[in-house]
């Protein structure tokens, strides 16, 4: 076999950056870096005012008849992003989960058991590590779920950089673990970061039942579901349950198959995934990842909260997932992913410590009354995610036994 040319070897890393499954992760890294630079530059006050400055003012809300206090969360751009725009992200998550449960990896018990076991352990262990580092201090307890979730785009982006070095079975394992993580994170948000109001919950339930009825009776157009989703979001926003949960619930009502044989779930997912990946999540990341380091020194980095979040992501995630997989395989409950070595499984377990999007989101909900704690949580998230990404990439790069990654596609015009 001919050896690849020097030019081919030189451009290969740059080609990897623009593969579809890598670019999302690279984009998130770039957005986080830009947000940190802006937040620690001379334009910080403009950055802060852009997202936190009042859009309408309290007098505007007082002039609206009825109890609309909850809507004041939408009085700044940060609120519209976290409680409004992110509904699209959660809607896409819901569509993906529904498709996986009905016709994907989560529909087959044989394929589902291993990643489900790994995901559950991978959410529990970071929480235990967090509580251990903070000593169970009540001041920090609300943040214990911050390191529990995996960022799908970020983790798959790192996998994309490795090309075909990572076997397909391991990619599938990582993707399914991240999806189950998302289900768990949504449940955590709904249960632990909500203050429900019964009247609005009843309204939300009525709208949701109506959407399931539309599914049941064969409504084959998307626009009625879109209108009802907006109404559902409005009701959930006022219900005390976090508004983004409306996105997941609405996604579950979308028909998997319409009477004409089309998959509305897949059509909606294909239409929205690029908007979510390349617009919604980067905007969210830019609005939430910017932390001013003014007045924050090494002592702050070693404070219990950032240390607990970073340790939960770096140590808790890999310990929980790898131990669960190893134990389940040794007990004969499941089989190890086909064609994968234990070091490769370990590398993927480390990559699951990339929290970013969902961790930032939970961090915002955990400490609504303390900007310092929110910033410390963000520092822990960024450090933990970055270290997990670098360490996971290095482990997989050094332990891989799949040399087919070194063979370039002859049809690739860059080769």
mmCIF file of C-alpha atoms in Angstrom:
data_model
loop_
_atom_site.group_PDB
_atom_site.id
_atom_site.type_symbol
_atom_site.label_atom_id
_atom_site.label_comp_id
_atom_site.label_asym_id
_atom_site.label_seq_id
_atom_site.Cartn_x
_atom_site.Cartn_y
_atom_site.Cartn_z
ATOM 1 C CA UNK A 1 0.000 0.000 0.000
ATOM 2 C CA UNK A 2 1.322 3.447 -0.937
ATOM 3 C CA UNK A 3 2.327 5.673 1.926
ATOM 4 C CA UNK A 4 0.311 8.913 2.297
ATOM 5 C CA UNK A 5 2.054 12.011 0.981
ATOM 6 C CA UNK A 6 3.521 14.672 3.264
ATOM 7 C CA UNK A 7 0.719 17.045 2.196
ATOM 8 C CA UNK A 8 -1.916 14.462 3.124
ATOM 9 C CA UNK A 9 -0.385 13.964 6.564
ATOM 10 C CA UNK A 10 -0.157 17.728 7.083
ATOM 11 C CA UNK A 11 -3.774 18.519 6.195
ATOM 12 C CA UNK A 12 -5.357 15.519 7.947
ATOM 13 C CA UNK A 13 -5.796 17.290 11.337
ATOM 14 C CA UNK A 14 -7.415 20.273 9.627
ATOM 15 C CA UNK A 15 -9.753 18.021 7.631
ATOM 16 C CA UNK A 16 -10.828 16.404 10.884
ATOM 17 C CA UNK A 17 -11.940 19.761 12.262
ATOM 18 C CA UNK A 18 -14.566 20.117 9.559
ATOM 19 C CA UNK A 19 -16.127 16.672 9.774
ATOM 20 C CA UNK A 20 -19.778 17.029 10.787
ATOM 21 C CA UNK A 21 -19.411 15.167 14.065
ATOM 22 C CA UNK A 22 -16.286 17.118 15.044
ATOM 23 C CA UNK A 23 -17.221 20.651 14.075
ATOM 24 C CA UNK A 24 -19.996 21.007 16.686
ATOM 25 C CA UNK A 25 -17.543 20.281 19.477
ATOM 26 C CA UNK A 26 -14.893 22.583 18.023
ATOM 27 C CA UNK A 27 -17.493 25.351 17.717
ATOM 28 C CA UNK A 28 -18.439 25.001 21.392
ATOM 29 C CA UNK A 29 -14.789 25.155 22.424
ATOM 30 C CA UNK A 30 -14.301 28.308 20.341
ATOM 31 C CA UNK A 31 -17.439 29.942 21.754
ATOM 32 C CA UNK A 32 -16.390 29.199 25.339
ATOM 33 C CA UNK A 33 -12.918 30.651 24.720
ATOM 34 C CA UNK A 34 -14.347 33.792 23.078
ATOM 35 C CA UNK A 35 -16.821 34.256 25.952
ATOM 36 C CA UNK A 36 -14.000 34.005 28.503
ATOM 37 C CA UNK A 37 -11.857 36.491 26.556
ATOM 38 C CA UNK A 38 -14.719 38.973 26.243
ATOM 39 C CA UNK A 39 -15.660 38.588 29.929
ATOM 40 C CA UNK A 40 -12.093 39.455 30.924
ATOM 41 C CA UNK A 41 -11.529 42.334 28.532
ATOM 42 C CA UNK A 42 -12.388 45.995 28.426
ATOM 43 C CA UNK A 43 -15.811 45.225 26.917
ATOM 44 C CA UNK A 44 -16.966 43.134 29.879
ATOM 45 C CA UNK A 45 -19.508 45.719 31.017
ATOM 46 C CA UNK A 46 -20.993 45.867 27.512
ATOM 47 C CA UNK A 47 -21.101 42.035 27.476
ATOM 48 C CA UNK A 48 -22.833 41.987 30.866
ATOM 49 C CA UNK A 49 -25.296 44.717 29.916
ATOM 50 C CA UNK A 50 -26.113 42.964 26.637
ATOM 51 C CA UNK A 51 -27.356 39.848 28.411
ATOM 52 C CA UNK A 52 -28.409 41.151 31.830
ATOM 53 C CA UNK A 53 -29.744 44.612 30.996
ATOM 54 C CA UNK A 54 -33.498 45.116 31.328
ATOM 55 C CA UNK A 55 -35.452 44.987 28.075
ATOM 56 C CA UNK A 56 -38.765 46.349 29.350
ATOM 57 C CA UNK A 57 -38.496 47.403 33.000
ATOM 58 C CA UNK A 58 -40.639 46.483 36.009
ATOM 59 C CA UNK A 59 -43.272 49.099 35.147
ATOM 60 C CA UNK A 60 -44.005 47.217 31.927
ATOM 61 C CA UNK A 61 -44.876 44.026 33.819
ATOM 62 C CA UNK A 62 -46.898 45.881 36.438
ATOM 63 C CA UNK A 63 -49.019 47.275 33.640
ATOM 64 C CA UNK A 64 -50.101 43.807 32.489
ATOM 65 C CA UNK A 65 -53.294 42.621 34.231
ATOM 66 C CA UNK A 66 -53.082 39.358 36.155
ATOM 67 C CA UNK A 67 -50.225 37.544 37.882
ATOM 68 C CA UNK A 68 -47.361 37.573 35.385
ATOM 69 C CA UNK A 69 -44.452 37.740 37.821
ATOM 70 C CA UNK A 70 -42.811 34.702 36.269
ATOM 71 C CA UNK A 71 -42.619 36.459 32.918
ATOM 72 C CA UNK A 72 -40.148 38.939 34.437
ATOM 73 C CA UNK A 73 -37.494 36.271 33.872
ATOM 74 C CA UNK A 74 -37.837 37.316 30.225
ATOM 75 C CA UNK A 75 -36.971 40.923 30.996
ATOM 76 C CA UNK A 76 -33.408 40.427 29.756
ATOM 77 C CA UNK A 77 -31.693 38.655 26.876
ATOM 78 C CA UNK A 78 -30.187 36.072 29.228
ATOM 79 C CA UNK A 79 -33.694 35.040 30.280
ATOM 80 C CA UNK A 80 -34.914 34.776 26.685
ATOM 81 C CA UNK A 81 -31.939 32.554 25.839
ATOM 82 C CA UNK A 82 -32.135 30.233 28.868
ATOM 83 C CA UNK A 83 -35.924 30.038 29.164
ATOM 84 C CA UNK A 84 -36.916 30.629 25.554
ATOM 85 C CA UNK A 85 -34.310 29.807 22.924
ATOM 86 C CA UNK A 86 -33.080 26.710 24.777
ATOM 87 C CA UNK A 87 -36.550 25.176 24.384
ATOM 88 C CA UNK A 88 -35.453 24.376 20.816
ATOM 89 C CA UNK A 89 -32.437 22.473 22.150
ATOM 90 C CA UNK A 90 -34.598 20.503 24.579
ATOM 91 C CA UNK A 91 -37.181 19.871 21.854
ATOM 92 C CA UNK A 92 -34.431 18.320 19.705
ATOM 93 C CA UNK A 93 -33.287 16.260 22.705
ATOM 94 C CA UNK A 94 -36.873 15.015 23.147
ATOM 95 C CA UNK A 95 -37.158 14.108 19.457
ATOM 96 C CA UNK A 96 -33.870 12.212 19.621
ATOM 97 C CA UNK A 97 -34.901 10.333 22.762
ATOM 98 C CA UNK A 98 -38.283 9.391 21.255
ATOM 99 C CA UNK A 99 -36.686 8.133 18.044
ATOM 100 C CA UNK A 100 -34.106 6.140 19.967
ATOM 101 C CA UNK A 101 -36.779 4.591 22.224
ATOM 102 C CA UNK A 102 -39.000 3.574 19.306
ATOM 103 C CA UNK A 103 -36.609 2.591 16.533
ATOM 104 C CA UNK A 104 -33.069 3.294 17.700
ATOM 105 C CA UNK A 105 -30.500 1.930 20.126
ATOM 106 C CA UNK A 106 -32.753 2.275 23.175
ATOM 107 C CA UNK A 107 -35.449 0.095 21.561
ATOM 108 C CA UNK A 108 -33.295 -3.045 21.730
ATOM 109 C CA UNK A 109 -32.791 -4.367 25.300
ATOM 110 C CA UNK A 110 -29.537 -6.034 24.277
ATOM 111 C CA UNK A 111 -28.089 -2.731 23.067
ATOM 112 C CA UNK A 112 -29.824 -0.640 25.722
ATOM 113 C CA UNK A 113 -28.769 -2.369 28.938
ATOM 114 C CA UNK A 114 -25.050 -1.576 28.907
ATOM 115 C CA UNK A 115 -25.274 2.190 28.201
ATOM 116 C CA UNK A 116 -28.252 2.563 30.559
ATOM 117 C CA UNK A 117 -26.327 0.898 33.399
ATOM 118 C CA UNK A 118 -23.266 2.999 32.573
ATOM 119 C CA UNK A 119 -25.271 6.241 32.385
ATOM 120 C CA UNK A 120 -27.007 5.687 35.723
ATOM 121 C CA UNK A 121 -23.690 4.983 37.454
ATOM 122 C CA UNK A 122 -22.132 7.878 35.530
ATOM 123 C CA UNK A 123 -24.714 10.255 36.993
ATOM 124 C CA UNK A 124 -24.652 8.883 40.535
ATOM 125 C CA UNK A 125 -20.874 8.806 41.075
ATOM 126 C CA UNK A 126 -20.237 12.493 40.167
ATOM 127 C CA UNK A 127 -22.933 13.473 42.664
ATOM 128 C CA UNK A 128 -21.220 11.392 45.365
ATOM 129 C CA UNK A 129 -17.826 12.881 44.481
ATOM 130 C CA UNK A 130 -19.342 16.387 44.587
ATOM 131 C CA UNK A 131 -20.872 15.770 48.021
ATOM 132 C CA UNK A 132 -17.617 14.256 49.233
ATOM 133 C CA UNK A 133 -15.510 17.237 48.158
ATOM 134 C CA UNK A 134 -17.964 19.795 49.582
ATOM 135 C CA UNK A 135 -18.490 17.755 52.737
ATOM 136 C CA UNK A 136 -22.230 17.928 52.189
ATOM 137 C CA UNK A 137 -22.196 21.676 52.921
ATOM 138 C CA UNK A 138 -25.798 22.944 52.497
ATOM 139 C CA UNK A 139 -24.492 26.094 50.766
ATOM 140 C CA UNK A 140 -23.295 24.021 47.818
ATOM 141 C CA UNK A 141 -25.763 21.126 47.904
ATOM 142 C CA UNK A 142 -28.018 22.611 45.203
ATOM 143 C CA UNK A 143 -25.161 22.190 42.706
ATOM 144 C CA UNK A 144 -24.611 18.465 43.197
ATOM 145 C CA UNK A 145 -26.270 17.606 39.854
ATOM 146 C CA UNK A 146 -24.041 19.982 37.846
ATOM 147 C CA UNK A 147 -21.443 17.316 36.901
ATOM 148 C CA UNK A 148 -24.050 14.616 36.207
ATOM 149 C CA UNK A 149 -24.663 15.088 32.462
ATOM 150 C CA UNK A 150 -22.556 14.617 29.316
ATOM 151 C CA UNK A 151 -22.487 17.120 26.449
ATOM 152 C CA UNK A 152 -23.289 15.069 23.320
ATOM 153 C CA UNK A 153 -21.960 17.567 20.770
ATOM 154 C CA UNK A 154 -18.717 18.239 22.649
ATOM 155 C CA UNK A 155 -17.954 14.553 23.342
ATOM 156 C CA UNK A 156 -18.837 13.397 19.829
ATOM 157 C CA UNK A 157 -16.742 16.270 18.490
ATOM 158 C CA UNK A 158 -13.660 14.880 20.227
ATOM 159 C CA UNK A 159 -14.503 11.414 18.894
ATOM 160 C CA UNK A 160 -14.803 12.955 15.425
ATOM 161 C CA UNK A 161 -11.252 14.283 15.659
ATOM 162 C CA UNK A 162 -10.035 10.712 16.145
ATOM 163 C CA UNK A 163 -11.674 9.549 12.915
ATOM 164 C CA UNK A 164 -12.118 5.806 12.472
ATOM 165 C CA UNK A 165 -9.609 5.051 15.221
ATOM 166 C CA UNK A 166 -12.614 4.702 17.516
ATOM 167 C CA UNK A 167 -14.654 1.596 16.593
ATOM 168 C CA UNK A 168 -18.291 2.039 15.653
ATOM 169 C CA UNK A 169 -19.529 0.063 18.678
ATOM 170 C CA UNK A 170 -17.749 2.479 21.031
ATOM 171 C CA UNK A 171 -19.134 5.549 19.242
ATOM 172 C CA UNK A 172 -22.604 4.046 19.592
ATOM 173 C CA UNK A 173 -21.972 3.367 23.280
ATOM 174 C CA UNK A 174 -20.900 6.970 23.935
ATOM 175 C CA UNK A 175 -23.869 8.383 22.015
ATOM 176 C CA UNK A 176 -26.376 6.210 23.889
ATOM 177 C CA UNK A 177 -24.838 7.002 27.297
ATOM 178 C CA UNK A 178 -25.086 10.718 26.493
ATOM 179 C CA UNK A 179 -28.736 10.349 25.429
ATOM 180 C CA UNK A 180 -29.643 8.522 28.659
ATOM 181 C CA UNK A 181 -27.713 11.237 30.533
ATOM 182 C CA UNK A 182 -29.914 13.841 28.877
ATOM 183 C CA UNK A 183 -33.043 11.987 30.008
ATOM 184 C CA UNK A 184 -31.687 11.961 33.551
ATOM 185 C CA UNK A 185 -30.718 15.641 33.420
ATOM 186 C CA UNK A 186 -34.196 16.625 32.214
ATOM 187 C CA UNK A 187 -35.732 14.612 35.074
ATOM 188 C CA UNK A 188 -33.389 16.310 37.569
ATOM 189 C CA UNK A 189 -34.380 19.767 36.298
ATOM 190 C CA UNK A 190 -38.088 18.922 36.465
ATOM 191 C CA UNK A 191 -37.931 17.401 39.964
ATOM 192 C CA UNK A 192 -35.295 19.367 41.866
ATOM 193 C CA UNK A 193 -35.220 22.786 40.211
ATOM 194 C CA UNK A 194 -38.923 23.521 40.016
ATOM 195 C CA UNK A 195 -41.493 25.260 42.214
ATOM 196 C CA UNK A 196 -44.809 24.083 40.728
ATOM 197 C CA UNK A 197 -48.018 26.145 40.677
ATOM 198 C CA UNK A 198 -51.090 23.954 40.383
ATOM 199 C CA UNK A 199 -53.297 26.109 38.152
ATOM 200 C CA UNK A 200 -50.638 26.534 35.481
ATOM 201 C CA UNK A 201 -49.727 22.841 35.743
ATOM 202 C CA UNK A 202 -53.354 21.960 34.979
ATOM 203 C CA UNK A 203 -53.313 24.290 31.964
ATOM 204 C CA UNK A 204 -50.060 22.664 30.816
ATOM 205 C CA UNK A 205 -51.556 19.203 31.206
ATOM 206 C CA UNK A 206 -54.645 20.177 29.169
ATOM 207 C CA UNK A 207 -52.460 21.436 26.300
ATOM 208 C CA UNK A 208 -50.247 18.343 26.476
ATOM 209 C CA UNK A 209 -53.251 15.983 26.385
ATOM 210 C CA UNK A 210 -54.544 17.928 23.378
ATOM 211 C CA UNK A 211 -51.228 17.411 21.575
ATOM 212 C CA UNK A 212 -51.276 13.668 22.278
ATOM 213 C CA UNK A 213 -54.857 13.625 20.950
ATOM 214 C CA UNK A 214 -53.664 15.279 17.717
ATOM 215 C CA UNK A 215 -51.046 12.543 17.440
ATOM 216 C CA UNK A 216 -53.617 9.833 18.125
ATOM 217 C CA UNK A 217 -56.090 11.125 15.538
ATOM 218 C CA UNK A 218 -53.530 11.464 12.785
ATOM 219 C CA UNK A 219 -52.771 15.180 12.475
ATOM 220 C CA UNK A 220 -50.111 15.071 9.774
ATOM 221 C CA UNK A 221 -49.009 18.717 9.619
ATOM 222 C CA UNK A 222 -46.382 20.261 11.832
ATOM 223 C CA UNK A 223 -47.838 23.755 12.303
ATOM 224 C CA UNK A 224 -50.613 22.736 14.791
ATOM 225 C CA UNK A 225 -47.950 21.103 16.964
ATOM 226 C CA UNK A 226 -45.765 24.225 16.729
ATOM 227 C CA UNK A 227 -48.636 26.475 17.877
ATOM 228 C CA UNK A 228 -49.491 24.124 20.748
ATOM 229 C CA UNK A 229 -45.801 23.911 21.729
ATOM 230 C CA UNK A 230 -45.657 27.699 22.107
ATOM 231 C CA UNK A 231 -48.826 27.627 24.240
ATOM 232 C CA UNK A 232 -47.403 24.754 26.304
ATOM 233 C CA UNK A 233 -44.153 26.675 26.797
ATOM 234 C CA UNK A 234 -46.091 29.715 28.049
ATOM 235 C CA UNK A 235 -48.058 27.593 30.538
ATOM 236 C CA UNK A 236 -44.987 25.727 31.780
ATOM 237 C CA UNK A 237 -43.057 29.014 32.088
ATOM 238 C CA UNK A 238 -45.708 30.232 34.533
ATOM 239 C CA UNK A 239 -46.115 26.847 36.262
ATOM 240 C CA UNK A 240 -42.865 26.996 38.229
ATOM 241 C CA UNK A 241 -41.468 24.003 36.320
ATOM 242 C CA UNK A 242 -38.549 25.124 34.198
ATOM 243 C CA UNK A 243 -39.825 26.285 30.814
ATOM 244 C CA UNK A 244 -37.423 24.127 28.793
ATOM 245 C CA UNK A 245 -39.213 20.993 30.012
ATOM 246 C CA UNK A 246 -42.004 22.058 27.632
ATOM 247 C CA UNK A 247 -39.653 21.320 24.737
ATOM 248 C CA UNK A 248 -39.094 17.717 25.809
ATOM 249 C CA UNK A 249 -42.783 17.089 26.566
ATOM 250 C CA UNK A 250 -43.875 18.592 23.245
ATOM 251 C CA UNK A 251 -41.357 16.442 21.356
ATOM 252 C CA UNK A 252 -42.885 13.272 22.806
ATOM 253 C CA UNK A 253 -46.244 14.188 21.232
ATOM 254 C CA UNK A 254 -44.867 14.448 17.673
ATOM 255 C CA UNK A 255 -46.011 11.444 15.568
ATOM 256 C CA UNK A 256 -43.304 8.931 14.774
ATOM 257 C CA UNK A 257 -45.228 7.933 11.638
ATOM 258 C CA UNK A 258 -48.055 9.792 9.914
ATOM 259 C CA UNK A 259 -50.751 8.134 7.807
ATOM 260 C CA UNK A 260 -48.810 8.871 4.622
ATOM 261 C CA UNK A 261 -45.833 6.924 5.998
ATOM 262 C CA UNK A 262 -43.563 9.884 6.692
ATOM 263 C CA UNK A 263 -41.738 10.218 10.004
ATOM 264 C CA UNK A 264 -42.619 13.610 11.451
ATOM 265 C CA UNK A 265 -40.143 13.017 14.282
ATOM 266 C CA UNK A 266 -37.237 12.446 11.902
ATOM 267 C CA UNK A 267 -38.293 15.300 9.602
ATOM 268 C CA UNK A 268 -38.472 17.714 12.547
ATOM 269 C CA UNK A 269 -35.170 16.445 13.944
ATOM 270 C CA UNK A 270 -33.361 16.850 10.607
ATOM 271 C CA UNK A 271 -34.772 20.349 10.208
ATOM 272 C CA UNK A 272 -33.903 21.546 13.721
ATOM 273 C CA UNK A 273 -30.596 19.818 14.525
ATOM 274 C CA UNK A 274 -28.452 22.302 12.519
ATOM 275 C CA UNK A 275 -30.234 25.285 14.111
ATOM 276 C CA UNK A 276 -29.799 23.785 17.568
ATOM 277 C CA UNK A 277 -26.164 22.764 17.077
ATOM 278 C CA UNK A 278 -24.878 25.789 15.192
ATOM 279 C CA UNK A 279 -27.025 28.612 16.569
ATOM 280 C CA UNK A 280 -28.950 27.843 19.773
ATOM 281 C CA UNK A 281 -26.232 26.039 21.746
ATOM 282 C CA UNK A 282 -23.404 28.413 20.705
ATOM 283 C CA UNK A 283 -25.532 31.447 21.673
ATOM 284 C CA UNK A 284 -26.309 29.769 25.011
ATOM 285 C CA UNK A 285 -22.619 28.982 25.505
ATOM 286 C CA UNK A 286 -21.546 32.543 24.709
ATOM 287 C CA UNK A 287 -24.156 33.986 27.082
ATOM 288 C CA UNK A 288 -23.327 31.634 29.958
ATOM 289 C CA UNK A 289 -19.647 30.649 29.698
ATOM 290 C CA UNK A 290 -18.252 34.158 30.125
ATOM 291 C CA UNK A 291 -16.835 34.411 33.636
ATOM 292 C CA UNK A 292 -14.923 37.455 34.814
ATOM 293 C CA UNK A 293 -11.785 36.299 36.640
ATOM 294 C CA UNK A 294 -11.297 39.713 38.244
ATOM 295 C CA UNK A 295 -10.677 39.150 41.926
ATOM 296 C CA UNK A 296 -10.539 35.374 41.437
ATOM 297 C CA UNK A 297 -7.189 33.824 42.292
ATOM 298 C CA UNK A 298 -5.804 30.345 42.816
ATOM 299 C CA UNK A 299 -7.500 30.203 46.208
ATOM 300 C CA UNK A 300 -10.878 30.592 44.517
ATOM 301 C CA UNK A 301 -10.073 27.805 42.066
ATOM 302 C CA UNK A 302 -9.481 25.576 45.064
ATOM 303 C CA UNK A 303 -12.742 26.588 46.734
ATOM 304 C CA UNK A 304 -15.077 23.655 47.422
ATOM 305 C CA UNK A 305 -17.564 24.423 44.610
ATOM 306 C CA UNK A 306 -15.305 24.641 41.509
ATOM 307 C CA UNK A 307 -13.163 21.816 42.880
ATOM 308 C CA UNK A 308 -16.236 19.625 43.480
ATOM 309 C CA UNK A 309 -17.693 20.286 40.022
ATOM 310 C CA UNK A 310 -14.371 19.620 38.261
ATOM 311 C CA UNK A 311 -13.721 16.487 40.351
ATOM 312 C CA UNK A 312 -17.233 15.229 39.657
ATOM 313 C CA UNK A 313 -16.678 15.570 35.907
ATOM 314 C CA UNK A 314 -13.082 14.325 35.751
ATOM 315 C CA UNK A 315 -13.084 11.624 38.427
ATOM 316 C CA UNK A 316 -16.725 10.830 39.146
ATOM 317 C CA UNK A 317 -17.788 10.326 35.545
ATOM 318 C CA UNK A 318 -14.997 7.962 34.557
ATOM 319 C CA UNK A 319 -15.143 6.027 37.834
ATOM 320 C CA UNK A 320 -18.893 5.522 37.651
ATOM 321 C CA UNK A 321 -19.077 4.557 33.978
ATOM 322 C CA UNK A 322 -15.964 2.381 33.773
ATOM 323 C CA UNK A 323 -16.686 0.560 37.056
ATOM 324 C CA UNK A 324 -20.292 -0.082 36.004
ATOM 325 C CA UNK A 325 -19.282 -1.439 32.588
ATOM 326 C CA UNK A 326 -16.473 -3.580 34.004
ATOM 327 C CA UNK A 327 -18.683 -4.961 36.779
ATOM 328 C CA UNK A 328 -21.648 -5.671 34.507
ATOM 329 C CA UNK A 329 -19.439 -7.458 31.957
ATOM 330 C CA UNK A 330 -17.623 -9.528 34.608
ATOM 331 C CA UNK A 331 -20.957 -10.538 36.151
ATOM 332 C CA UNK A 332 -22.238 -11.626 32.746
ATOM 333 C CA UNK A 333 -25.112 -9.121 32.778
ATOM 334 C CA UNK A 334 -24.000 -7.535 29.494
ATOM 335 C CA UNK A 335 -21.282 -7.905 26.875
ATOM 336 C CA UNK A 336 -18.442 -5.479 26.325
ATOM 337 C CA UNK A 337 -18.848 -3.334 23.172
ATOM 338 C CA UNK A 338 -17.746 -5.480 20.232
ATOM 339 C CA UNK A 339 -14.163 -5.056 19.075
ATOM 340 C CA UNK A 340 -13.238 -2.685 21.903
ATOM 341 C CA UNK A 341 -10.420 -2.960 24.430
ATOM 342 C CA UNK A 342 -10.719 -1.983 28.080
ATOM 343 C CA UNK A 343 -8.389 1.032 27.634
ATOM 344 C CA UNK A 344 -10.690 2.268 24.862
ATOM 345 C CA UNK A 345 -13.736 1.871 27.115
ATOM 346 C CA UNK A 346 -11.838 3.838 29.757
ATOM 347 C CA UNK A 347 -11.056 6.594 27.253
ATOM 348 C CA UNK A 348 -14.724 6.969 26.339
ATOM 349 C CA UNK A 349 -15.660 6.964 30.040
ATOM 350 C CA UNK A 350 -13.263 9.889 30.529
ATOM 351 C CA UNK A 351 -14.827 11.753 27.583
ATOM 352 C CA UNK A 352 -18.198 11.487 29.301
ATOM 353 C CA UNK A 353 -16.805 13.980 31.809
ATOM 354 C CA UNK A 354 -17.383 16.740 29.253
ATOM 355 C CA UNK A 355 -20.394 18.470 30.785
ATOM 356 C CA UNK A 356 -20.575 21.971 29.282
ATOM 357 C CA UNK A 357 -24.091 22.712 27.903
ATOM 358 C CA UNK A 358 -26.278 20.785 30.356
ATOM 359 C CA UNK A 359 -23.900 21.431 33.261
ATOM 360 C CA UNK A 360 -23.907 25.186 32.578
ATOM 361 C CA UNK A 361 -27.687 25.066 32.381
ATOM 362 C CA UNK A 362 -28.075 23.273 35.717
ATOM 363 C CA UNK A 363 -25.480 25.599 37.266
ATOM 364 C CA UNK A 364 -27.633 28.608 36.333
ATOM 365 C CA UNK A 365 -30.644 26.988 38.019
ATOM 366 C CA UNK A 366 -28.771 25.801 41.110
ATOM 367 C CA UNK A 367 -27.601 29.173 42.426
ATOM 368 C CA UNK A 368 -30.087 31.835 41.260
ATOM 369 C CA UNK A 369 -29.298 34.150 44.167
ATOM 370 C CA UNK A 370 -25.489 34.135 44.033
ATOM 371 C CA UNK A 371 -23.470 35.381 41.063
ATOM 372 C CA UNK A 372 -20.242 34.274 42.805
ATOM 373 C CA UNK A 373 -21.400 30.664 43.175
ATOM 374 C CA UNK A 374 -22.656 30.602 39.574
ATOM 375 C CA UNK A 375 -19.272 31.852 38.368
ATOM 376 C CA UNK A 376 -17.376 29.359 40.530
ATOM 377 C CA UNK A 377 -19.574 26.560 39.158
ATOM 378 C CA UNK A 378 -18.821 27.719 35.598
ATOM 379 C CA UNK A 379 -15.084 27.672 36.303
ATOM 380 C CA UNK A 380 -15.386 24.099 37.580
ATOM 381 C CA UNK A 381 -17.423 23.110 34.516
ATOM 382 C CA UNK A 382 -14.985 24.642 32.038
ATOM 383 C CA UNK A 383 -11.915 23.165 33.741
ATOM 384 C CA UNK A 384 -13.505 19.741 34.236
ATOM 385 C CA UNK A 385 -14.805 19.577 30.668
ATOM 386 C CA UNK A 386 -11.519 20.745 29.146
ATOM 387 C CA UNK A 387 -9.393 18.306 31.158
ATOM 388 C CA UNK A 388 -11.807 15.444 30.388
ATOM 389 C CA UNK A 389 -11.662 16.269 26.670
ATOM 390 C CA UNK A 390 -7.860 16.405 26.548
ATOM 391 C CA UNK A 391 -7.363 13.333 28.725
ATOM 392 C CA UNK A 392 -10.002 11.272 26.904
ATOM 393 C CA UNK A 393 -8.562 12.216 23.517
ATOM 394 C CA UNK A 394 -5.023 11.316 24.660
ATOM 395 C CA UNK A 395 -6.092 7.932 26.051
ATOM 396 C CA UNK A 396 -7.952 6.968 22.871
ATOM 397 C CA UNK A 397 -5.151 8.301 20.667
ATOM 398 C CA UNK A 398 -2.548 6.184 22.460
ATOM 399 C CA UNK A 399 -4.527 2.997 23.074
ATOM 400 C CA UNK A 400 -6.319 2.554 19.779
ATOM 401 C CA UNK A 401 -5.732 -0.660 17.841
ATOM 402 C CA UNK A 402 -7.618 0.381 14.711
ATOM 403 C CA UNK A 403 -5.031 1.360 12.072
ATOM 404 C CA UNK A 404 -7.722 1.832 9.406
ATOM 405 C CA UNK A 405 -7.859 5.442 10.598
ATOM 406 C CA UNK A 406 -4.549 6.006 8.822
ATOM 407 C CA UNK A 407 -6.003 5.096 5.427
ATOM 408 C CA UNK A 408 -7.432 8.070 3.561
ATOM 409 C CA UNK A 409 -10.427 7.903 1.277
ATOM 410 C CA UNK A 410 -9.109 8.024 -2.327
ATOM 411 C CA UNK A 411 -12.281 9.847 -3.346
ATOM 412 C CA UNK A 412 -11.564 12.689 -0.944
ATOM 413 C CA UNK A 413 -10.631 15.678 -3.133
ATOM 414 C CA UNK A 414 -8.144 16.937 -0.562
ATOM 415 C CA UNK A 415 -6.061 13.737 -0.770
#
